[in-house]
GROMACS .gro file of C-alpha atoms in nm:
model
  279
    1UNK     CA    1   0.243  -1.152  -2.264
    2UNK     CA    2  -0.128  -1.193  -2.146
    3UNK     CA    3  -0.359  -1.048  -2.426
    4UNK     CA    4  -0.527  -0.736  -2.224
    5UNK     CA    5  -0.862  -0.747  -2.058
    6UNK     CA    6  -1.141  -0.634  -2.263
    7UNK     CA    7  -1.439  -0.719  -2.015
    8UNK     CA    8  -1.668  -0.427  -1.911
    9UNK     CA    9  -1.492  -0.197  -1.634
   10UNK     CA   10  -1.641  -0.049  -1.345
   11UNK     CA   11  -1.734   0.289  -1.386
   12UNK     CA   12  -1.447   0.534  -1.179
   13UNK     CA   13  -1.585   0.556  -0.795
   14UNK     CA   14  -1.693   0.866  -0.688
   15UNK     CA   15  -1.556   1.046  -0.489
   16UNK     CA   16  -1.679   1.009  -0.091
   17UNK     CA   17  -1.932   1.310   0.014
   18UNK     CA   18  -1.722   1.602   0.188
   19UNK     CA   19  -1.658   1.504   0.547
   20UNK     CA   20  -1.691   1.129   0.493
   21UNK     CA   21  -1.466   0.900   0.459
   22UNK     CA   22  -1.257   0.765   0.109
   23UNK     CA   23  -1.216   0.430   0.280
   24UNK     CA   24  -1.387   0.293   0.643
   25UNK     CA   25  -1.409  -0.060   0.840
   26UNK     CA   26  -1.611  -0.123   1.117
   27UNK     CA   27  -1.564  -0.449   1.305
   28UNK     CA   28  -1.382  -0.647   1.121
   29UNK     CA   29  -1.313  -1.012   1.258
   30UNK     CA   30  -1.119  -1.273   1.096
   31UNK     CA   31  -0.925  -1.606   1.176
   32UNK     CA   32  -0.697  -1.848   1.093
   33UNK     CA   33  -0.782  -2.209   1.177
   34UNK     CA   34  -0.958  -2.094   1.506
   35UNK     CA   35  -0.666  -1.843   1.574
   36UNK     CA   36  -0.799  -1.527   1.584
   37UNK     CA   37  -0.637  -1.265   1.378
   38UNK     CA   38  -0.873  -0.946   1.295
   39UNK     CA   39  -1.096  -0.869   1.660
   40UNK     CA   40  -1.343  -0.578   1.580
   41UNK     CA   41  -1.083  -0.363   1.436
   42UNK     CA   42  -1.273  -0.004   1.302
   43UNK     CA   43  -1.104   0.234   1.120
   44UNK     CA   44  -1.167   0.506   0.828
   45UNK     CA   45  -0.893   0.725   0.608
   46UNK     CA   46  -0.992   1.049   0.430
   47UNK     CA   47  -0.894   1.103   0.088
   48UNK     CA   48  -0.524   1.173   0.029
   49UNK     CA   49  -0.473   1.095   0.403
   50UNK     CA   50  -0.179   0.833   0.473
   51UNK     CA   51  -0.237   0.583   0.734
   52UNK     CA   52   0.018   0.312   0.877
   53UNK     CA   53  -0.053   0.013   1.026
   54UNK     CA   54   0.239  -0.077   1.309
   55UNK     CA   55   0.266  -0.413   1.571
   56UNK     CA   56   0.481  -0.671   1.583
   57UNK     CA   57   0.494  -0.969   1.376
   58UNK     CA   58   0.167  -1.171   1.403
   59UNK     CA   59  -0.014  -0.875   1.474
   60UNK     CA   60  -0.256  -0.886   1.230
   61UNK     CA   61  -0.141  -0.597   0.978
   62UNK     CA   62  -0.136  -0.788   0.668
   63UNK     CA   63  -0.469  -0.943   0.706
   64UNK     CA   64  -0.608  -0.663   0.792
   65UNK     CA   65  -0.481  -0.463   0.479
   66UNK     CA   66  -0.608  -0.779   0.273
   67UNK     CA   67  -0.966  -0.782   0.448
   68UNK     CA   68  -0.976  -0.380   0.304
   69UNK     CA   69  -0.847  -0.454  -0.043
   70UNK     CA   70  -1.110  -0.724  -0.118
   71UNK     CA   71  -0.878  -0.997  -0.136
   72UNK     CA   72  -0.989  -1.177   0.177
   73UNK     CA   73  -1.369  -1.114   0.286
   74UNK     CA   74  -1.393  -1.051   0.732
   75UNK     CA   75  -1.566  -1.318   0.914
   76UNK     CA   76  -1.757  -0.995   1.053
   77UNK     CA   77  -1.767  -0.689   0.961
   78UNK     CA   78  -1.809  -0.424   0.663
   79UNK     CA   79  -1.575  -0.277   0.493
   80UNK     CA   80  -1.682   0.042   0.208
   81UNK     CA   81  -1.468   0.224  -0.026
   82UNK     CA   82  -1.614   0.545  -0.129
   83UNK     CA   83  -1.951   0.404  -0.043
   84UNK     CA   84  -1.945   0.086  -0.183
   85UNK     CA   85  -1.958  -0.228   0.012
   86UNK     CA   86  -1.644  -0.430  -0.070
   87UNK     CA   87  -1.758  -0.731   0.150
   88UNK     CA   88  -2.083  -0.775  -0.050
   89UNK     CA   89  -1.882  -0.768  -0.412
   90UNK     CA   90  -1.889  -1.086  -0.615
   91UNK     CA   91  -1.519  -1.215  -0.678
   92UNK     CA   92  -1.509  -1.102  -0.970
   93UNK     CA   93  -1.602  -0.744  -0.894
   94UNK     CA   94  -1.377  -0.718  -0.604
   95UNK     CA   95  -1.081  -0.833  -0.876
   96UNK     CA   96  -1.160  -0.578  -1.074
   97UNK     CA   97  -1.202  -0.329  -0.803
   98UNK     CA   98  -0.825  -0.412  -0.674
   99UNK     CA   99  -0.691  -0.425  -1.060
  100UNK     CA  100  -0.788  -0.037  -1.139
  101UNK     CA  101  -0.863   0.112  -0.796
  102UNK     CA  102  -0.616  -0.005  -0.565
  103UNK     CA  103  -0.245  -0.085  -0.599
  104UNK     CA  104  -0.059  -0.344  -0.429
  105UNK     CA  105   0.293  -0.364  -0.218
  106UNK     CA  106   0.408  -0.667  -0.054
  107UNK     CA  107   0.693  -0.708   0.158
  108UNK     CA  108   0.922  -0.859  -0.178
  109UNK     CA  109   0.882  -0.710  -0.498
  110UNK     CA  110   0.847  -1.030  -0.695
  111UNK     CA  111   0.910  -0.830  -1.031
  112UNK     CA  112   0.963  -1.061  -1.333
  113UNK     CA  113   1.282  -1.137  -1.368
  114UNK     CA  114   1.273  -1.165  -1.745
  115UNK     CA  115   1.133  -0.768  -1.791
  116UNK     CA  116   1.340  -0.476  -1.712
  117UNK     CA  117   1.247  -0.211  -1.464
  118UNK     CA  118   1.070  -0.026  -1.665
  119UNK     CA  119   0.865  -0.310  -1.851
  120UNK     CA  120   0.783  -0.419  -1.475
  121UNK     CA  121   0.644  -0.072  -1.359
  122UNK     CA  122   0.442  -0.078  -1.710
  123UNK     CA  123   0.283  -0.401  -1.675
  124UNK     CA  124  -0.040  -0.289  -1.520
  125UNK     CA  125  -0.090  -0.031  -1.812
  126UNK     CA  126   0.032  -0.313  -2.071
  127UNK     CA  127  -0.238  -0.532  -1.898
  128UNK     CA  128  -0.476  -0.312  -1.929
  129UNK     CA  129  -0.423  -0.250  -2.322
  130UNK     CA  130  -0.232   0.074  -2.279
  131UNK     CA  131  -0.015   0.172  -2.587
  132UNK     CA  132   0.377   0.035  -2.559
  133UNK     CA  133   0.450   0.399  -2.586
  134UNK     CA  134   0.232   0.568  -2.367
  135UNK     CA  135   0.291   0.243  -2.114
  136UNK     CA  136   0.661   0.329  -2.108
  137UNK     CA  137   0.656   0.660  -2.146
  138UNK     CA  138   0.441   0.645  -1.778
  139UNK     CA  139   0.680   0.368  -1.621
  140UNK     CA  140   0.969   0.610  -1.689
  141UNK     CA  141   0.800   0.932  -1.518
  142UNK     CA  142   0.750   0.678  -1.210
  143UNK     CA  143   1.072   0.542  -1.176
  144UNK     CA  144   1.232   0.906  -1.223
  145UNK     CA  145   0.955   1.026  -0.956
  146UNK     CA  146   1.152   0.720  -0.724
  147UNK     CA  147   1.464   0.805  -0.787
  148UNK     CA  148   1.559   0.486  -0.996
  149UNK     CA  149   1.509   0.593  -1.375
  150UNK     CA  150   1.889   0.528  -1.404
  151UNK     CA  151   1.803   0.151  -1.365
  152UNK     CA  152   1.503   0.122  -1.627
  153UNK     CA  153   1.659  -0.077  -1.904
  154UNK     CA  154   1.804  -0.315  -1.641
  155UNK     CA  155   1.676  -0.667  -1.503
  156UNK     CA  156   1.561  -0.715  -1.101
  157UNK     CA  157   1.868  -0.967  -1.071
  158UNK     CA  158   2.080  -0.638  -1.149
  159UNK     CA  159   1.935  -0.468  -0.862
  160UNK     CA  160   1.991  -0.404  -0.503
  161UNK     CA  161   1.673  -0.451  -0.320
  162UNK     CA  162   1.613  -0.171  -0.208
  163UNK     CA  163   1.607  -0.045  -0.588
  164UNK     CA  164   1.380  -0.334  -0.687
  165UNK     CA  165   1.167  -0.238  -0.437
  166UNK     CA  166   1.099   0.125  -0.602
  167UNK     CA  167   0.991  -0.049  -0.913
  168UNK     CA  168   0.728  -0.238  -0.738
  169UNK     CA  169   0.641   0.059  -0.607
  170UNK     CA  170   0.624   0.222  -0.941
  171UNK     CA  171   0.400  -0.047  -1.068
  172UNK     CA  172   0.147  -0.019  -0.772
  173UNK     CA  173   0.161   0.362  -0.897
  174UNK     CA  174   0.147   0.381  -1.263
  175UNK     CA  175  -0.210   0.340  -1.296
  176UNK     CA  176  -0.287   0.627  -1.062
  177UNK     CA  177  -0.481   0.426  -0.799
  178UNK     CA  178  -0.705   0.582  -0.537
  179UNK     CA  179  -0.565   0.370  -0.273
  180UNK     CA  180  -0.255   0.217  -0.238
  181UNK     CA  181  -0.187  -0.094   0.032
  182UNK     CA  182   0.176  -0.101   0.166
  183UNK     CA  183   0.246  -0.428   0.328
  184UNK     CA  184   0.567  -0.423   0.523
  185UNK     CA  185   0.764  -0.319   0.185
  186UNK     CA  186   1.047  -0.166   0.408
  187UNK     CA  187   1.118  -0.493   0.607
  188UNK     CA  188   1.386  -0.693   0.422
  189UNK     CA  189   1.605  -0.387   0.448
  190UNK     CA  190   1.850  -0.216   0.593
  191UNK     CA  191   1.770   0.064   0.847
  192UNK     CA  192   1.869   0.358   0.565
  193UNK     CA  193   1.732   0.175   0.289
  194UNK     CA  194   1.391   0.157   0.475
  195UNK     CA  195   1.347   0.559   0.524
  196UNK     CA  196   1.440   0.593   0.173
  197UNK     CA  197   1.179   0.350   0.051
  198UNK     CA  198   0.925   0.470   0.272
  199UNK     CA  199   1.042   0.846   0.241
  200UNK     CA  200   1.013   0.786  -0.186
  201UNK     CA  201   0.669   0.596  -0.162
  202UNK     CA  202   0.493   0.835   0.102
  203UNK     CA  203   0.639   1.137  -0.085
  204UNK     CA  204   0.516   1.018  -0.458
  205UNK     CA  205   0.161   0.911  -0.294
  206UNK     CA  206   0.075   1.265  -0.183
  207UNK     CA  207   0.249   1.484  -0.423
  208UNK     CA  208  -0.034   1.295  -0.653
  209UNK     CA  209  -0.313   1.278  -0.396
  210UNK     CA  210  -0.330   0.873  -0.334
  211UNK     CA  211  -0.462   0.764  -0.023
  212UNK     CA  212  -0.207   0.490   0.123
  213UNK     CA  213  -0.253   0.223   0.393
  214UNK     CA  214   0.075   0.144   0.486
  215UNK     CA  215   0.192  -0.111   0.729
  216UNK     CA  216   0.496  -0.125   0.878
  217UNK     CA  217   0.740  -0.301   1.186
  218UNK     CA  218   0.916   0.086   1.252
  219UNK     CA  219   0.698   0.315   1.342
  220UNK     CA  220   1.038   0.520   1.448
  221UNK     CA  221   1.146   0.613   1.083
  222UNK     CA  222   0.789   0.669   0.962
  223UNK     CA  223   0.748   0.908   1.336
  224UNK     CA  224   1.125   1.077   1.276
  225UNK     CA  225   1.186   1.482   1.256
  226UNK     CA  226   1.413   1.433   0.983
  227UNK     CA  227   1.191   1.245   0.755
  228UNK     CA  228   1.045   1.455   0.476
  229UNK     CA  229   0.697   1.500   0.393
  230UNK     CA  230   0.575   1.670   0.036
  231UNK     CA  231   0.398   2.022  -0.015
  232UNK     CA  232   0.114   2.074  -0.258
  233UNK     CA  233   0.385   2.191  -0.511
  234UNK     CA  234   0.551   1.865  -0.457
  235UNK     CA  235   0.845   2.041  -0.310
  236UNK     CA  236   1.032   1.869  -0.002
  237UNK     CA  237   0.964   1.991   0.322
  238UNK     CA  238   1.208   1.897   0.643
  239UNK     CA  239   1.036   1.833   0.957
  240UNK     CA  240   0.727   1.647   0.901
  241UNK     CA  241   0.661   1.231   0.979
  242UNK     CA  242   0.569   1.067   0.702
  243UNK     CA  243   0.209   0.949   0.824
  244UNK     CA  244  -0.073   1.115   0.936
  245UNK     CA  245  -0.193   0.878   1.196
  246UNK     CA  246  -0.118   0.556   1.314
  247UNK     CA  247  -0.277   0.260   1.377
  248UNK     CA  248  -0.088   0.014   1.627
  249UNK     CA  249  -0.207  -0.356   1.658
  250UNK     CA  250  -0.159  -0.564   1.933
  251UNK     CA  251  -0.329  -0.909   1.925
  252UNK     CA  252  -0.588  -0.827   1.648
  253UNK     CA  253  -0.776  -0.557   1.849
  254UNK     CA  254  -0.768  -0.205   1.899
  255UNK     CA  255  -0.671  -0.036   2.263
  256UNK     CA  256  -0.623   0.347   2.335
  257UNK     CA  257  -0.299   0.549   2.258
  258UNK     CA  258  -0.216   0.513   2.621
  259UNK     CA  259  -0.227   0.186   2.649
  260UNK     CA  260  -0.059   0.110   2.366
  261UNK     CA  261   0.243   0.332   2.458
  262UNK     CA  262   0.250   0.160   2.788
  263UNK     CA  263   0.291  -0.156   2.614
  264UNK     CA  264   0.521  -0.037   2.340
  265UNK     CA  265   0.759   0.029   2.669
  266UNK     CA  266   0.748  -0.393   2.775
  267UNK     CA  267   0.852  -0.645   2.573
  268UNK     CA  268   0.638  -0.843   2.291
  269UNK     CA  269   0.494  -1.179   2.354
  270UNK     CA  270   0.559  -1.394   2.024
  271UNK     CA  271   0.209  -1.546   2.116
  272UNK     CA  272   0.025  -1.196   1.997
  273UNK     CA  273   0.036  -0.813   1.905
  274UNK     CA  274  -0.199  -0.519   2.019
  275UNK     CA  275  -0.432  -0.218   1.867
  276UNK     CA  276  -0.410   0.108   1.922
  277UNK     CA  277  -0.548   0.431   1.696
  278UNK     CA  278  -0.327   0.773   1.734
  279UNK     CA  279  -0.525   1.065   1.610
   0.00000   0.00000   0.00000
């Protein structure tokens, strides 16, 4: 295992001034080999607030989640996290900001297949020179919180997906970050599998106050009455979707919440996606 990081850390951001923004982006542009995929896209999410990101495939969601996590820098645009410009970071800042600030969901797990579920959910705490103890003492609270502690002495190839995808979810968690990026982790499975993911990951985030960018290709389950939605005691409550806004992308660029609807009701081009903001 990697020996852990002893390089200065970057002092814990504050928190945003009341009213403002945790997280913002304000015209963010981006492209791929002349095809544009970010065009102007603005947005800001409040402390603790949960955001999803919908469209179809091609849409746009996955750059623009990497464009606010630092990993890829906008052709235009700013983008601040509690008033600091990510955009303007050196490299190796920006690394550092996504290592103990931010957590990280893809749409596969890709847990090491040589750990068990609970070394996997540790390793950011290992990493970071946490105790063995303490790191898997933390792991386990995070896999019972997700409903898989039953599987922590067992390897990902032991694992139906949807369970493996709880651990990764556990490791984006464990080291409490403020924000936590969602990219599509509900889309290689099945319809009930997907609530249940989404319902476990949305549920954990706010019972413990992390702000979560999530996209997502079904913005029905994350919309549904049944879904559940956590009180400030952490108790379930019926009724409630599991976002508080959503942010629909068609093509790279925002449009209204009419629009979008209206476009929602026709079917997708496989040429683009659209935009649109529901407050």
């Amino acid at each position: 295992m990697a020996s852990p990081d002893t390089s200065e850390r970057p002092e814990a951001a504050a928190p945003p001034p009341a009213g403002a923004p945790l997280l913002a982006a304000a015209g963010l542009c981006y492209a791929y080999g002349g095809s544009s995929a970010l065009r102007g896209v603005s947005l800001s999410v409040a402390e603790g607030e949960i955001l999803t990101v919908t469209g179809p495939r091609g849409s746009g969601k996955t750059t623009l989640l990497r464009c606010l996590n630092g990993s890829l820098l906008p052709e235009k645009g700013e983008v601040t996290f509690a008033g600091l410009a990510v955009h303007t970071l050196p490299p190796r800042d920006r690394e550092r900001l996504r290592r103990d600030r931010f957590g990280w969901v893809g749409t596969e797990p890709a847990l090491v297949p040589e750990l068990t579920a609970w070394e996997n959910a540790a390793l950011p705490l290992l990493l970071a020179g946490a105790s063995s103890r303490e790191a898997r003492r933390t792991a386990l609270e995070w896999l019972e919180r997700l409903d898989v502690a039953a599987c922590a002495r067992k390897r990902p190839a032991a694992l139906p997906q949807s369970e493996r995808q709880r651990v990764a979810v556990a490791r984006a968690l464990v080291h409490r970050p403020q924000v936590l990026f969602a990219d599509e982790p509900d889309a290689p499975l099945h319809s009930a599998d997907r609530a249940q993911v989404l319902r476990a990951l949305t549920t954990a985030a706010r019972t413990h106050g992390v702000t979560v960018v999530l996209a997502s290709l079904d913005a029905a389950v994350l919309r549904a009455d049944a879904t559940e939605d956590a009180a400030e005691d952490g108790a379930a409550r019926p009724g409630h979707a599991l976002a508080d806004r959503t942010l629909t992308l068609l093509d790279g660029r925002p449009v209204p919440p009419g629009a979008a609807s209206a476009r929602s009701a026709t079917p997708h081009r496989e040429d683009g996606a659209a935009c649109s903001l529901s407050v």
